[in-house]
Amino acid sequence: MEIRELPALLESELTYPVDTGHVVDQIGNVELDTPATDTSETIGVILAPLGATTFDSPNELYNTILGNVSDDFIGRKFYDDRGANPAAPSNAPDPTDEIQSF
């Protein structure tokens, strides 16, 4: 399933408030496809590190899932079209260099 389809699933399949255990029991095997690769992650795997958590709304659960997906869901990590490329060398002084006074 594509991640853009997830809000409708969370709305239709669960009754809120709902805890992590119930989410995993009901829809934990649903696979979310990564946008750039041919891999996927299940909702159960994404929520596993959270432990026992209660979600009061589909939006809260959706935001939690989005915040915990793997790096495979990130297009160009650290990409910023408004600034310099972070991998490019900078002309700024290195803060670890010793400052010398004359």
Short mmCIF file of C-alpha atoms in Angstrom, two decimals:
data_model
loop_
_atom_site.label_atom_id
_atom_site.label_comp_id
_atom_site.label_asym_id
_atom_site.label_seq_id
_atom_site.Cartn_x
_atom_site.Cartn_y
_atom_site.Cartn_z
CA MET A 1 0.00 0.00 0.00
CA GLU A 2 1.23 3.50 -0.74
CA ILE A 3 1.67 5.77 2.24
CA ARG A 4 -0.85 8.25 0.79
CA GLU A 5 -3.54 5.55 1.18
CA LEU A 6 -2.79 5.09 4.88
CA PRO A 7 -5.12 7.79 6.34
CA ALA A 8 -8.19 6.11 4.83
CA LEU A 9 -7.13 2.73 6.23
CA LEU A 10 -6.54 4.15 9.71
CA GLU A 11 -9.96 5.82 9.62
CA SER A 12 -11.89 2.76 8.45
CA GLU A 13 -10.18 -0.13 10.27
CA LEU A 14 -9.72 1.20 13.80
CA THR A 15 -11.83 2.74 16.58
CA TYR A 16 -10.21 5.49 18.63
CA PRO A 17 -8.72 5.79 21.15
CA VAL A 18 -6.61 2.76 20.28
CA ASP A 19 -3.38 1.39 21.73
CA THR A 20 -0.33 0.13 19.86
CA GLY A 21 -1.08 -3.51 20.63
CA HIS A 22 -4.54 -3.30 19.07
CA VAL A 23 -3.17 -1.47 16.01
CA VAL A 24 -0.58 -4.21 15.49
CA ASP A 25 -3.21 -6.94 15.98
CA GLN A 26 -5.62 -5.35 13.49
CA ILE A 27 -3.37 -3.91 10.76
CA GLY A 28 0.21 -4.74 11.79
CA ASN A 29 0.78 -6.92 8.71
CA VAL A 30 -0.15 -4.14 6.26
CA GLU A 31 2.93 -3.30 4.18
CA LEU A 32 3.77 0.28 3.28
CA ASP A 33 5.75 0.58 0.06
CA THR A 34 8.77 2.85 0.04
CA PRO A 35 8.56 5.50 -2.68
CA ALA A 36 12.02 5.11 -4.22
CA THR A 37 12.82 1.42 -3.78
CA ASP A 38 11.11 -1.94 -4.16
CA THR A 39 11.03 -2.56 -0.42
CA SER A 40 8.29 -2.18 2.14
CA GLU A 41 7.79 -2.10 5.90
CA THR A 42 4.87 -3.38 7.90
CA ILE A 43 2.99 -1.12 10.26
CA GLY A 44 3.91 -3.55 13.04
CA VAL A 45 7.64 -3.11 12.39
CA ILE A 46 7.27 0.67 12.24
CA LEU A 47 5.40 0.82 15.56
CA ALA A 48 7.45 -1.85 17.41
CA PRO A 49 9.99 0.57 18.97
CA LEU A 50 7.22 2.68 20.53
CA GLY A 51 6.03 0.22 23.13
CA ALA A 52 2.61 0.81 24.69
CA THR A 53 1.17 4.04 23.33
CA THR A 54 -2.43 5.22 22.98
CA PHE A 55 -3.59 7.16 19.93
CA ASP A 56 -6.63 9.41 20.26
CA SER A 57 -7.24 9.95 16.53
CA PRO A 58 -6.34 8.59 13.10
CA ASN A 59 -4.30 11.75 12.49
CA GLU A 60 -2.20 11.17 15.61
CA LEU A 61 -1.49 7.57 14.57
CA TYR A 62 -0.70 8.62 10.99
CA ASN A 63 1.77 11.26 12.18
CA THR A 64 3.41 8.74 14.50
CA ILE A 65 3.82 6.24 11.66
CA LEU A 66 5.27 8.94 9.37
CA GLY A 67 7.71 9.97 12.08
CA ASN A 68 8.99 6.43 12.55
CA VAL A 69 9.41 5.06 9.03
CA SER A 70 12.92 4.05 7.95
CA ASP A 71 15.29 6.12 5.85
CA ASP A 72 14.06 4.21 2.77
CA PHE A 73 11.00 6.49 2.82
CA ILE A 74 13.15 9.61 2.56
CA GLY A 75 13.80 10.75 -1.00
CA ARG A 76 17.05 12.70 -0.92
CA LYS A 77 18.16 12.76 2.68
CA PHE A 78 19.37 16.20 3.83
CA TYR A 79 18.29 17.76 0.51
CA ASP A 80 17.55 21.46 0.71
CA ASP A 81 16.86 23.45 -2.44
CA ARG A 82 17.15 26.73 -0.54
CA GLY A 83 20.69 26.50 0.67
CA ALA A 84 24.10 25.11 -0.06
CA ASN A 85 24.60 21.42 -0.56
CA PRO A 86 25.73 20.16 2.88
CA ALA A 87 28.24 17.84 1.23
CA ALA A 88 29.90 20.74 -0.61
CA PRO A 89 32.94 22.35 1.00
CA SER A 90 32.28 25.56 2.83
CA ASN A 91 34.39 28.71 3.02
CA ALA A 92 33.40 29.17 6.65
CA PRO A 93 36.14 28.69 9.24
CA ASP A 94 36.31 25.33 10.95
CA PRO A 95 35.02 25.82 14.52
CA THR A 96 37.46 23.16 15.76
CA ASP A 97 40.49 25.17 14.62
CA GLU A 98 42.33 27.07 17.32
CA ILE A 99 41.75 30.79 17.30
CA GLN A 100 45.01 32.71 17.27
CA SER A 101 45.30 36.23 18.55
CA PHE A 102 47.98 38.58 17.22
#
